[in-house]
């Protein structure tokens, strides 16, 4: 089954404790991205990656890091989480190139609480 | 850069009534347009998308949307709403010059009354 998986689904942590949210897709997609969703603000893009070793900032990259060492994985790293990073996070992937539809497939979401 | 506006934060309709959710975008060329639905506590599900061609697109669950270039709009419609349609609806726009990253509207929350 084609899917995007995220782990963990729920996480409660404390300020300053480094954490990683994993994202993996099994569709051989080139493009992957991370969004955060906050009430009244919709989804905002944090980082995206056009392919392996190619990443770029989205609209709200401050406080986050990403890496793309393998095509299927795109982890989101919070080096020193703060309470304003409490949010619902979504990973997404899509195919690129001629003839593709660029439809983004979303993971189930990770609800992060930073105290 | 492209942007999306969903003018209605909340909409309430009676079950069986028709529905129209508004979406306006800002982009210099023809963008890629999407509508997603998010049920409470769930992830995002794609309802429909527009890339080119016929400006009236059909989606899942009986939804349709019409792309109107002159109005920079991509409104979502359904002839008869069911209670299960209560959810948050997001319009999104993507463009080739931004790596096809999606810009989302802030969402419209749909409440369906008996």
JSON list of C-alpha atoms in Angstrom, two decimals:
[
{"chain": "A", "resi": 1, "resn": "UNK", "atom": "CA", "xyz": [0.00, 0.00, 0.00]},
{"chain": "A", "resi": 2, "resn": "UNK", "atom": "CA", "xyz": [1.30, 3.42, -1.00]},
{"chain": "A", "resi": 3, "resn": "UNK", "atom": "CA", "xyz": [1.73, 5.51, 2.07]},
{"chain": "A", "resi": 4, "resn": "UNK", "atom": "CA", "xyz": [3.61, 8.11, 4.06]},
{"chain": "A", "resi": 5, "resn": "UNK", "atom": "CA", "xyz": [4.39, 7.11, 7.61]},
{"chain": "A", "resi": 6, "resn": "UNK", "atom": "CA", "xyz": [5.40, 9.31, 10.52]},
{"chain": "A", "resi": 7, "resn": "UNK", "atom": "CA", "xyz": [6.72, 8.42, 13.93]},
{"chain": "A", "resi": 8, "resn": "UNK", "atom": "CA", "xyz": [5.91, 9.06, 16.62]},
{"chain": "A", "resi": 9, "resn": "UNK", "atom": "CA", "xyz": [2.26, 9.98, 16.25]},
{"chain": "A", "resi": 10, "resn": "UNK", "atom": "CA", "xyz": [2.15, 11.71, 19.59]},
{"chain": "A", "resi": 11, "resn": "UNK", "atom": "CA", "xyz": [5.00, 13.20, 21.58]},
{"chain": "A", "resi": 12, "resn": "UNK", "atom": "CA", "xyz": [5.21, 15.22, 24.75]},
{"chain": "A", "resi": 13, "resn": "UNK", "atom": "CA", "xyz": [8.62, 16.61, 25.57]},
{"chain": "A", "resi": 14, "resn": "UNK", "atom": "CA", "xyz": [10.32, 19.36, 27.55]},
{"chain": "A", "resi": 15, "resn": "UNK", "atom": "CA", "xyz": [11.95, 22.54, 26.39]},
{"chain": "A", "resi": 16, "resn": "UNK", "atom": "CA", "xyz": [15.44, 22.05, 25.05]},
{"chain": "A", "resi": 17, "resn": "UNK", "atom": "CA", "xyz": [15.42, 18.27, 24.67]},
{"chain": "A", "resi": 18, "resn": "UNK", "atom": "CA", "xyz": [16.40, 17.39, 21.12]},
{"chain": "A", "resi": 19, "resn": "UNK", "atom": "CA", "xyz": [13.93, 15.28, 19.18]},
{"chain": "A", "resi": 20, "resn": "UNK", "atom": "CA", "xyz": [13.48, 13.80, 15.74]},
{"chain": "A", "resi": 21, "resn": "UNK", "atom": "CA", "xyz": [10.24, 13.05, 13.95]},
{"chain": "A", "resi": 22, "resn": "UNK", "atom": "CA", "xyz": [10.73, 10.48, 11.22]},
{"chain": "A", "resi": 23, "resn": "UNK", "atom": "CA", "xyz": [8.98, 10.42, 7.87]},
{"chain": "A", "resi": 24, "resn": "UNK", "atom": "CA", "xyz": [9.14, 7.67, 5.31]},
{"chain": "A", "resi": 25, "resn": "UNK", "atom": "CA", "xyz": [7.41, 7.10, 1.98]},
{"chain": "A", "resi": 26, "resn": "UNK", "atom": "CA", "xyz": [7.27, 3.94, -0.13]},
{"chain": "A", "resi": 27, "resn": "UNK", "atom": "CA", "xyz": [6.28, 5.53, -3.45]},
{"chain": "A", "resi": 28, "resn": "UNK", "atom": "CA", "xyz": [9.76, 6.45, -4.68]},
{"chain": "A", "resi": 29, "resn": "UNK", "atom": "CA", "xyz": [8.77, 10.12, -4.67]},
{"chain": "A", "resi": 30, "resn": "UNK", "atom": "CA", "xyz": [11.42, 12.74, -5.30]},
{"chain": "A", "resi": 31, "resn": "UNK", "atom": "CA", "xyz": [9.70, 15.55, -3.46]},
{"chain": "A", "resi": 32, "resn": "UNK", "atom": "CA", "xyz": [9.08, 15.58, 0.28]},
{"chain": "A", "resi": 33, "resn": "UNK", "atom": "CA", "xyz": [8.09, 18.33, 2.67]},
{"chain": "A", "resi": 34, "resn": "UNK", "atom": "CA", "xyz": [7.13, 19.13, 6.24]},
{"chain": "A", "resi": 35, "resn": "UNK", "atom": "CA", "xyz": [4.21, 21.29, 7.34]},
{"chain": "A", "resi": 36, "resn": "UNK", "atom": "CA", "xyz": [2.95, 22.43, 10.68]},
{"chain": "A", "resi": 37, "resn": "UNK", "atom": "CA", "xyz": [-0.71, 23.05, 11.36]},
{"chain": "A", "resi": 38, "resn": "UNK", "atom": "CA", "xyz": [-1.88, 25.55, 13.96]},
{"chain": "A", "resi": 39, "resn": "UNK", "atom": "CA", "xyz": [-5.46, 26.67, 14.69]},
{"chain": "A", "resi": 40, "resn": "UNK", "atom": "CA", "xyz": [-6.48, 29.59, 12.54]},
{"chain": "A", "resi": 41, "resn": "UNK", "atom": "CA", "xyz": [-3.26, 29.49, 10.52]},
{"chain": "A", "resi": 42, "resn": "UNK", "atom": "CA", "xyz": [-3.82, 26.50, 8.30]},
{"chain": "A", "resi": 43, "resn": "UNK", "atom": "CA", "xyz": [-0.79, 24.52, 7.18]},
{"chain": "A", "resi": 44, "resn": "UNK", "atom": "CA", "xyz": [2.53, 26.25, 6.77]},
{"chain": "A", "resi": 45, "resn": "UNK", "atom": "CA", "xyz": [5.52, 24.70, 5.10]},
{"chain": "A", "resi": 46, "resn": "UNK", "atom": "CA", "xyz": [8.64, 24.25, 7.20]},
{"chain": "A", "resi": 47, "resn": "UNK", "atom": "CA", "xyz": [11.14, 22.66, 4.80]},
{"chain": "A", "resi": 48, "resn": "UNK", "atom": "CA", "xyz": [11.03, 20.78, 1.56]},
{"chain": "A", "resi": 49, "resn": "UNK", "atom": "CA", "xyz": [13.33, 18.57, -0.45]},
{"chain": "A", "resi": 50, "resn": "UNK", "atom": "CA", "xyz": [13.39, 18.18, -4.21]},
{"chain": "A", "resi": 51, "resn": "UNK", "atom": "CA", "xyz": [15.57, 15.08, -4.05]},
{"chain": "A", "resi": 52, "resn": "UNK", "atom": "CA", "xyz": [18.35, 13.39, -2.11]},
{"chain": "A", "resi": 53, "resn": "UNK", "atom": "CA", "xyz": [20.73, 15.93, -0.57]},
{"chain": "A", "resi": 54, "resn": "UNK", "atom": "CA", "xyz": [18.60, 18.83, -1.87]},
{"chain": "A", "resi": 55, "resn": "UNK", "atom": "CA", "xyz": [16.65, 20.70, 0.78]},
{"chain": "A", "resi": 56, "resn": "UNK", "atom": "CA", "xyz": [15.30, 24.22, 1.08]},
{"chain": "A", "resi": 57, "resn": "UNK", "atom": "CA", "xyz": [13.49, 26.41, 3.56]},
{"chain": "A", "resi": 58, "resn": "UNK", "atom": "CA", "xyz": [9.75, 26.86, 3.49]},
{"chain": "A", "resi": 59, "resn": "UNK", "atom": "CA", "xyz": [7.80, 29.62, 5.16]},
{"chain": "A", "resi": 60, "resn": "UNK", "atom": "CA", "xyz": [8.57, 28.83, 8.81]},
{"chain": "A", "resi": 61, "resn": "UNK", "atom": "CA", "xyz": [11.96, 27.08, 9.04]},
{"chain": "A", "resi": 62, "resn": "UNK", "atom": "CA", "xyz": [13.25, 28.70, 12.25]},
{"chain": "A", "resi": 63, "resn": "UNK", "atom": "CA", "xyz": [14.04, 26.16, 14.95]},
{"chain": "A", "resi": 64, "resn": "UNK", "atom": "CA", "xyz": [13.95, 23.16, 12.62]},
{"chain": "A", "resi": 65, "resn": "UNK", "atom": "CA", "xyz": [16.45, 21.11, 10.66]},
{"chain": "A", "resi": 66, "resn": "UNK", "atom": "CA", "xyz": [15.99, 18.43, 8.05]},
{"chain": "A", "resi": 67, "resn": "UNK", "atom": "CA", "xyz": [18.12, 15.99, 6.13]},
{"chain": "A", "resi": 68, "resn": "UNK", "atom": "CA", "xyz": [17.57, 13.88, 3.03]},
{"chain": "A", "resi": 69, "resn": "UNK", "atom": "CA", "xyz": [20.20, 11.17, 2.87]},
{"chain": "A", "resi": 70, "resn": "UNK", "atom": "CA", "xyz": [17.89, 8.61, 1.34]},
{"chain": "A", "resi": 71, "resn": "UNK", "atom": "CA", "xyz": [15.07, 9.11, -1.09]},
{"chain": "A", "resi": 72, "resn": "UNK", "atom": "CA", "xyz": [12.45, 7.52, 1.13]},
{"chain": "A", "resi": 73, "resn": "UNK", "atom": "CA", "xyz": [13.25, 9.29, 4.41]},
{"chain": "A", "resi": 74, "resn": "UNK", "atom": "CA", "xyz": [12.95, 12.92, 5.42]},
{"chain": "A", "resi": 75, "resn": "UNK", "atom": "CA", "xyz": [13.35, 13.38, 9.19]},
{"chain": "A", "resi": 76, "resn": "UNK", "atom": "CA", "xyz": [12.45, 16.61, 10.96]},
{"chain": "A", "resi": 77, "resn": "UNK", "atom": "CA", "xyz": [14.83, 17.59, 13.74]},
{"chain": "A", "resi": 78, "resn": "UNK", "atom": "CA", "xyz": [14.16, 19.99, 16.58]},
{"chain": "A", "resi": 79, "resn": "UNK", "atom": "CA", "xyz": [17.54, 20.68, 18.16]},
{"chain": "A", "resi": 80, "resn": "UNK", "atom": "CA", "xyz": [16.16, 22.66, 21.09]},
{"chain": "A", "resi": 81, "resn": "UNK", "atom": "CA", "xyz": [12.36, 22.54, 21.12]},
{"chain": "A", "resi": 82, "resn": "UNK", "atom": "CA", "xyz": [10.42, 25.43, 22.58]},
{"chain": "A", "resi": 83, "resn": "UNK", "atom": "CA", "xyz": [6.74, 25.71, 23.58]},
{"chain": "A", "resi": 84, "resn": "UNK", "atom": "CA", "xyz": [5.93, 27.70, 20.42]},
{"chain": "A", "resi": 85, "resn": "UNK", "atom": "CA", "xyz": [6.76, 24.57, 18.44]},
{"chain": "A", "resi": 86, "resn": "UNK", "atom": "CA", "xyz": [3.80, 22.78, 19.97]},
{"chain": "A", "resi": 87, "resn": "UNK", "atom": "CA", "xyz": [1.82, 21.89, 16.89]},
{"chain": "A", "resi": 88, "resn": "UNK", "atom": "CA", "xyz": [0.51, 19.21, 14.59]},
{"chain": "A", "resi": 89, "resn": "UNK", "atom": "CA", "xyz": [3.12, 18.22, 12.02]},
{"chain": "A", "resi": 90, "resn": "UNK", "atom": "CA", "xyz": [2.53, 16.64, 8.65]},
{"chain": "A", "resi": 91, "resn": "UNK", "atom": "CA", "xyz": [4.99, 15.10, 6.26]},
{"chain": "A", "resi": 92, "resn": "UNK", "atom": "CA", "xyz": [4.10, 14.90, 2.57]},
{"chain": "A", "resi": 93, "resn": "UNK", "atom": "CA", "xyz": [5.58, 13.50, -0.61]},
{"chain": "A", "resi": 94, "resn": "UNK", "atom": "CA", "xyz": [4.88, 13.74, -4.31]},
{"chain": "A", "resi": 95, "resn": "UNK", "atom": "CA", "xyz": [6.35, 12.72, -7.62]},
{"chain": "A", "resi": 96, "resn": "UNK", "atom": "CA", "xyz": [7.95, 15.21, -9.96]},
{"chain": "A", "resi": 97, "resn": "UNK", "atom": "CA", "xyz": [8.81, 15.41, -13.59]},
{"chain": "A", "resi": 98, "resn": "UNK", "atom": "CA", "xyz": [6.94, 15.32, -16.89]},
{"chain": "A", "resi": 99, "resn": "UNK", "atom": "CA", "xyz": [3.61, 13.63, -16.85]},
{"chain": "A", "resi": 100, "resn": "UNK", "atom": "CA", "xyz": [3.30, 13.66, -13.08]},
{"chain": "A", "resi": 101, "resn": "UNK", "atom": "CA", "xyz": [0.36, 15.13, -11.24]},
{"chain": "A", "resi": 102, "resn": "UNK", "atom": "CA", "xyz": [2.34, 16.59, -8.34]},
{"chain": "A", "resi": 103, "resn": "UNK", "atom": "CA", "xyz": [-0.35, 15.44, -5.95]},
{"chain": "A", "resi": 104, "resn": "UNK", "atom": "CA", "xyz": [1.02, 15.49, -2.43]},
{"chain": "A", "resi": 105, "resn": "UNK", "atom": "CA", "xyz": [0.37, 12.50, -0.22]},
{"chain": "A", "resi": 106, "resn": "UNK", "atom": "CA", "xyz": [0.23, 13.30, 3.46]},
{"chain": "A", "resi": 107, "resn": "UNK", "atom": "CA", "xyz": [1.24, 11.29, 6.46]},
{"chain": "A", "resi": 108, "resn": "UNK", "atom": "CA", "xyz": [-1.13, 10.84, 9.41]},
{"chain": "A", "resi": 109, "resn": "UNK", "atom": "CA", "xyz": [0.40, 13.65, 11.43]},
{"chain": "A", "resi": 110, "resn": "UNK", "atom": "CA", "xyz": [2.48, 13.95, 14.59]},
{"chain": "A", "resi": 111, "resn": "UNK", "atom": "CA", "xyz": [1.05, 15.88, 17.50]},
{"chain": "A", "resi": 112, "resn": "UNK", "atom": "CA", "xyz": [3.90, 17.47, 19.41]},
{"chain": "A", "resi": 113, "resn": "UNK", "atom": "CA", "xyz": [3.60, 19.16, 22.78]},
{"chain": "A", "resi": 114, "resn": "UNK", "atom": "CA", "xyz": [6.58, 21.01, 24.24]},
{"chain": "A", "resi": 115, "resn": "UNK", "atom": "CA", "xyz": [6.28, 21.95, 27.92]},
{"chain": "B", "resi": 1, "resn": "UNK", "atom": "CA", "xyz": [4.87, 33.91, -4.53]},
{"chain": "B", "resi": 2, "resn": "UNK", "atom": "CA", "xyz": [1.46, 32.39, -4.69]},
{"chain": "B", "resi": 3, "resn": "UNK", "atom": "CA", "xyz": [-1.09, 32.75, -1.90]},
{"chain": "B", "resi": 4, "resn": "UNK", "atom": "CA", "xyz": [-4.53, 31.46, -1.06]},
{"chain": "B", "resi": 5, "resn": "UNK", "atom": "CA", "xyz": [-7.47, 33.08, 0.68]},
{"chain": "B", "resi": 6, "resn": "UNK", "atom": "CA", "xyz": [-10.45, 31.26, 2.11]},
{"chain": "B", "resi": 7, "resn": "UNK", "atom": "CA", "xyz": [-12.78, 34.10, 3.11]},
{"chain": "B", "resi": 8, "resn": "UNK", "atom": "CA", "xyz": [-15.08, 31.99, 5.29]},
{"chain": "B", "resi": 9, "resn": "UNK", "atom": "CA", "xyz": [-13.67, 30.69, 8.56]},
{"chain": "B", "resi": 10, "resn": "UNK", "atom": "CA", "xyz": [-16.85, 28.87, 9.54]},
{"chain": "B", "resi": 11, "resn": "UNK", "atom": "CA", "xyz": [-19.86, 27.79, 7.51]},
{"chain": "B", "resi": 12, "resn": "UNK", "atom": "CA", "xyz": [-23.03, 26.12, 8.77]},
{"chain": "B", "resi": 13, "resn": "UNK", "atom": "CA", "xyz": [-25.40, 24.33, 6.42]},
{"chain": "B", "resi": 14, "resn": "UNK", "atom": "CA", "xyz": [-28.38, 22.07, 6.93]},
{"chain": "B", "resi": 15, "resn": "UNK", "atom": "CA", "xyz": [-28.12, 18.47, 5.90]},
{"chain": "B", "resi": 16, "resn": "UNK", "atom": "CA", "xyz": [-29.35, 18.11, 2.35]},
{"chain": "B", "resi": 17, "resn": "UNK", "atom": "CA", "xyz": [-28.65, 21.71, 1.45]},
{"chain": "B", "resi": 18, "resn": "UNK", "atom": "CA", "xyz": [-26.13, 22.74, -1.17]},
{"chain": "B", "resi": 19, "resn": "UNK", "atom": "CA", "xyz": [-22.65, 23.90, -0.26]},
{"chain": "B", "resi": 20, "resn": "UNK", "atom": "CA", "xyz": [-20.13, 26.28, -1.74]},
{"chain": "B", "resi": 21, "resn": "UNK", "atom": "CA", "xyz": [-16.77, 26.97, -0.14]},
{"chain": "B", "resi": 22, "resn": "UNK", "atom": "CA", "xyz": [-14.82, 29.87, -1.54]},
{"chain": "B", "resi": 23, "resn": "UNK", "atom": "CA", "xyz": [-11.17, 29.95, -2.47]},
{"chain": "B", "resi": 24, "resn": "UNK", "atom": "CA", "xyz": [-9.24, 32.78, -4.12]},
{"chain": "B", "resi": 25, "resn": "UNK", "atom": "CA", "xyz": [-5.63, 32.52, -5.15]},
{"chain": "B", "resi": 26, "resn": "UNK", "atom": "CA", "xyz": [-2.92, 34.89, -6.17]},
{"chain": "B", "resi": 27, "resn": "UNK", "atom": "CA", "xyz": [-0.48, 33.76, -8.81]},
{"chain": "B", "resi": 28, "resn": "UNK", "atom": "CA", "xyz": [0.80, 35.15, -12.10]},
{"chain": "B", "resi": 29, "resn": "UNK", "atom": "CA", "xyz": [0.19, 32.09, -14.22]},
{"chain": "B", "resi": 30, "resn": "UNK", "atom": "CA", "xyz": [-2.12, 29.11, -14.01]},
{"chain": "B", "resi": 31, "resn": "UNK", "atom": "CA", "xyz": [-1.38, 27.39, -10.74]},
{"chain": "B", "resi": 32, "resn": "UNK", "atom": "CA", "xyz": [-2.04, 23.88, -9.63]},
{"chain": "B", "resi": 33, "resn": "UNK", "atom": "CA", "xyz": [-5.10, 23.97, -7.35]},
{"chain": "B", "resi": 34, "resn": "UNK", "atom": "CA", "xyz": [-6.22, 21.49, -4.74]},
{"chain": "B", "resi": 35, "resn": "UNK", "atom": "CA", "xyz": [-8.92, 20.97, -2.17]},
{"chain": "B", "resi": 36, "resn": "UNK", "atom": "CA", "xyz": [-8.19, 18.85, 0.88]},
{"chain": "B", "resi": 37, "resn": "UNK", "atom": "CA", "xyz": [-10.50, 17.76, 3.67]},
{"chain": "B", "resi": 38, "resn": "UNK", "atom": "CA", "xyz": [-9.52, 17.04, 7.25]},
{"chain": "B", "resi": 39, "resn": "UNK", "atom": "CA", "xyz": [-11.96, 15.28, 9.53]},
{"chain": "B", "resi": 40, "resn": "UNK", "atom": "CA", "xyz": [-11.54, 15.80, 13.27]},
{"chain": "B", "resi": 41, "resn": "UNK", "atom": "CA", "xyz": [-8.37, 14.15, 14.50]},
{"chain": "B", "resi": 42, "resn": "UNK", "atom": "CA", "xyz": [-7.52, 12.89, 11.05]},
{"chain": "B", "resi": 43, "resn": "UNK", "atom": "CA", "xyz": [-4.96, 13.62, 8.38]},
{"chain": "B", "resi": 44, "resn": "UNK", "atom": "CA", "xyz": [-5.52, 15.34, 5.07]},
{"chain": "B", "resi": 45, "resn": "UNK", "atom": "CA", "xyz": [-7.41, 13.72, 2.24]},
{"chain": "B", "resi": 46, "resn": "UNK", "atom": "CA", "xyz": [-7.34, 15.04, -1.31]},
{"chain": "B", "resi": 47, "resn": "UNK", "atom": "CA", "xyz": [-10.82, 15.83, -2.63]},
{"chain": "B", "resi": 48, "resn": "UNK", "atom": "CA", "xyz": [-9.88, 17.05, -6.09]},
{"chain": "B", "resi": 49, "resn": "UNK", "atom": "CA", "xyz": [-7.25, 18.88, -8.09]},
{"chain": "B", "resi": 50, "resn": "UNK", "atom": "CA", "xyz": [-6.94, 21.10, -11.14]},
{"chain": "B", "resi": 51, "resn": "UNK", "atom": "CA", "xyz": [-3.90, 21.35, -13.37]},
{"chain": "B", "resi": 52, "resn": "UNK", "atom": "CA", "xyz": [-5.25, 22.22, -16.81]},
{"chain": "B", "resi": 53, "resn": "UNK", "atom": "CA", "xyz": [-8.07, 21.45, -19.23]},
{"chain": "B", "resi": 54, "resn": "UNK", "atom": "CA", "xyz": [-11.72, 21.34, -18.25]},
{"chain": "B", "resi": 55, "resn": "UNK", "atom": "CA", "xyz": [-12.29, 24.02, -15.64]},
{"chain": "B", "resi": 56, "resn": "UNK", "atom": "CA", "xyz": [-14.95, 22.00, -13.83]},
{"chain": "B", "resi": 57, "resn": "UNK", "atom": "CA", "xyz": [-13.34, 19.13, -11.97]},
{"chain": "B", "resi": 58, "resn": "UNK", "atom": "CA", "xyz": [-15.03, 16.28, -10.20]},
{"chain": "B", "resi": 59, "resn": "UNK", "atom": "CA", "xyz": [-13.69, 14.84, -7.01]},
{"chain": "B", "resi": 60, "resn": "UNK", "atom": "CA", "xyz": [-14.47, 12.22, -4.46]},
{"chain": "B", "resi": 61, "resn": "UNK", "atom": "CA", "xyz": [-17.49, 12.16, -2.16]},
{"chain": "B", "resi": 62, "resn": "UNK", "atom": "CA", "xyz": [-19.64, 14.05, -4.66]},
{"chain": "B", "resi": 63, "resn": "UNK", "atom": "CA", "xyz": [-17.60, 17.26, -4.58]},
{"chain": "B", "resi": 64, "resn": "UNK", "atom": "CA", "xyz": [-16.74, 19.40, -7.57]},
{"chain": "B", "resi": 65, "resn": "UNK", "atom": "CA", "xyz": [-14.84, 22.63, -8.08]},
{"chain": "B", "resi": 66, "resn": "UNK", "atom": "CA", "xyz": [-14.68, 25.19, -10.83]},
{"chain": "B", "resi": 67, "resn": "UNK", "atom": "CA", "xyz": [-11.56, 27.07, -11.84]},
{"chain": "B", "resi": 68, "resn": "UNK", "atom": "CA", "xyz": [-12.34, 30.63, -12.92]},
{"chain": "B", "resi": 69, "resn": "UNK", "atom": "CA", "xyz": [-9.25, 32.39, -14.16]},
{"chain": "B", "resi": 70, "resn": "UNK", "atom": "CA", "xyz": [-10.97, 35.77, -14.48]},
{"chain": "B", "resi": 71, "resn": "UNK", "atom": "CA", "xyz": [-11.91, 35.69, -10.81]},
{"chain": "B", "resi": 72, "resn": "UNK", "atom": "CA", "xyz": [-8.80, 33.86, -9.57]},
{"chain": "B", "resi": 73, "resn": "UNK", "atom": "CA", "xyz": [-11.12, 31.47, -7.83]},
{"chain": "B", "resi": 74, "resn": "UNK", "atom": "CA", "xyz": [-11.46, 27.75, -7.28]},
{"chain": "B", "resi": 75, "resn": "UNK", "atom": "CA", "xyz": [-14.67, 27.28, -5.32]},
{"chain": "B", "resi": 76, "resn": "UNK", "atom": "CA", "xyz": [-15.72, 23.91, -3.98]},
{"chain": "B", "resi": 77, "resn": "UNK", "atom": "CA", "xyz": [-19.33, 22.78, -4.33]},
{"chain": "B", "resi": 78, "resn": "UNK", "atom": "CA", "xyz": [-21.58, 19.94, -3.35]},
{"chain": "B", "resi": 79, "resn": "UNK", "atom": "CA", "xyz": [-25.27, 19.72, -4.30]},
{"chain": "B", "resi": 80, "resn": "UNK", "atom": "CA", "xyz": [-26.46, 18.00, -1.13]},
{"chain": "B", "resi": 81, "resn": "UNK", "atom": "CA", "xyz": [-24.46, 17.93, 2.08]},
{"chain": "B", "resi": 82, "resn": "UNK", "atom": "CA", "xyz": [-24.39, 14.91, 4.38]},
{"chain": "B", "resi": 83, "resn": "UNK", "atom": "CA", "xyz": [-23.71, 15.03, 8.10]},
{"chain": "B", "resi": 84, "resn": "UNK", "atom": "CA", "xyz": [-20.45, 13.16, 7.48]},
{"chain": "B", "resi": 85, "resn": "UNK", "atom": "CA", "xyz": [-19.17, 16.12, 5.44]},
{"chain": "B", "resi": 86, "resn": "UNK", "atom": "CA", "xyz": [-18.62, 18.11, 8.63]},
{"chain": "B", "resi": 87, "resn": "UNK", "atom": "CA", "xyz": [-14.87, 18.76, 8.61]},
{"chain": "B", "resi": 88, "resn": "UNK", "atom": "CA", "xyz": [-12.19, 21.35, 7.91]},
{"chain": "B", "resi": 89, "resn": "UNK", "atom": "CA", "xyz": [-11.62, 22.13, 4.25]},
{"chain": "B", "resi": 90, "resn": "UNK", "atom": "CA", "xyz": [-8.39, 23.51, 2.87]},
{"chain": "B", "resi": 91, "resn": "UNK", "atom": "CA", "xyz": [-7.72, 25.04, -0.50]},
{"chain": "B", "resi": 92, "resn": "UNK", "atom": "CA", "xyz": [-4.10, 24.90, -1.67]},
{"chain": "B", "resi": 93, "resn": "UNK", "atom": "CA", "xyz": [-2.09, 26.24, -4.58]},
{"chain": "B", "resi": 94, "resn": "UNK", "atom": "CA", "xyz": [1.17, 24.93, -5.97]},
{"chain": "B", "resi": 95, "resn": "UNK", "atom": "CA", "xyz": [3.42, 26.32, -8.66]},
{"chain": "B", "resi": 96, "resn": "UNK", "atom": "CA", "xyz": [6.38, 24.99, -10.64]},
{"chain": "B", "resi": 97, "resn": "UNK", "atom": "CA", "xyz": [8.65, 27.88, -9.72]},
{"chain": "B", "resi": 98, "resn": "UNK", "atom": "CA", "xyz": [8.43, 27.04, -6.03]},
{"chain": "B", "resi": 99, "resn": "UNK", "atom": "CA", "xyz": [9.21, 23.37, -6.30]},
{"chain": "B", "resi": 100, "resn": "UNK", "atom": "CA", "xyz": [5.50, 22.59, -6.29]},
{"chain": "B", "resi": 101, "resn": "UNK", "atom": "CA", "xyz": [5.35, 23.43, -2.61]},
{"chain": "B", "resi": 102, "resn": "UNK", "atom": "CA", "xyz": [1.78, 23.90, -1.53]},
{"chain": "B", "resi": 103, "resn": "UNK", "atom": "CA", "xyz": [0.52, 27.13, -0.05]},
{"chain": "B", "resi": 104, "resn": "UNK", "atom": "CA", "xyz": [-2.59, 26.45, 1.99]},
{"chain": "B", "resi": 105, "resn": "UNK", "atom": "CA", "xyz": [-5.47, 28.68, 2.90]},
{"chain": "B", "resi": 106, "resn": "UNK", "atom": "CA", "xyz": [-6.34, 28.94, 6.56]},
{"chain": "B", "resi": 107, "resn": "UNK", "atom": "CA", "xyz": [-9.25, 26.59, 6.16]},
{"chain": "B", "resi": 108, "resn": "UNK", "atom": "CA", "xyz": [-13.03, 26.66, 6.37]},
{"chain": "B", "resi": 109, "resn": "UNK", "atom": "CA", "xyz": [-14.73, 24.73, 9.13]},
{"chain": "B", "resi": 110, "resn": "UNK", "atom": "CA", "xyz": [-18.00, 23.17, 7.98]},
{"chain": "B", "resi": 111, "resn": "UNK", "atom": "CA", "xyz": [-20.76, 22.41, 10.46]},
{"chain": "B", "resi": 112, "resn": "UNK", "atom": "CA", "xyz": [-23.75, 20.39, 9.26]},
{"chain": "B", "resi": 113, "resn": "UNK", "atom": "CA", "xyz": [-27.01, 20.71, 11.19]},
{"chain": "B", "resi": 114, "resn": "UNK", "atom": "CA", "xyz": [-29.86, 18.18, 11.15]}
]
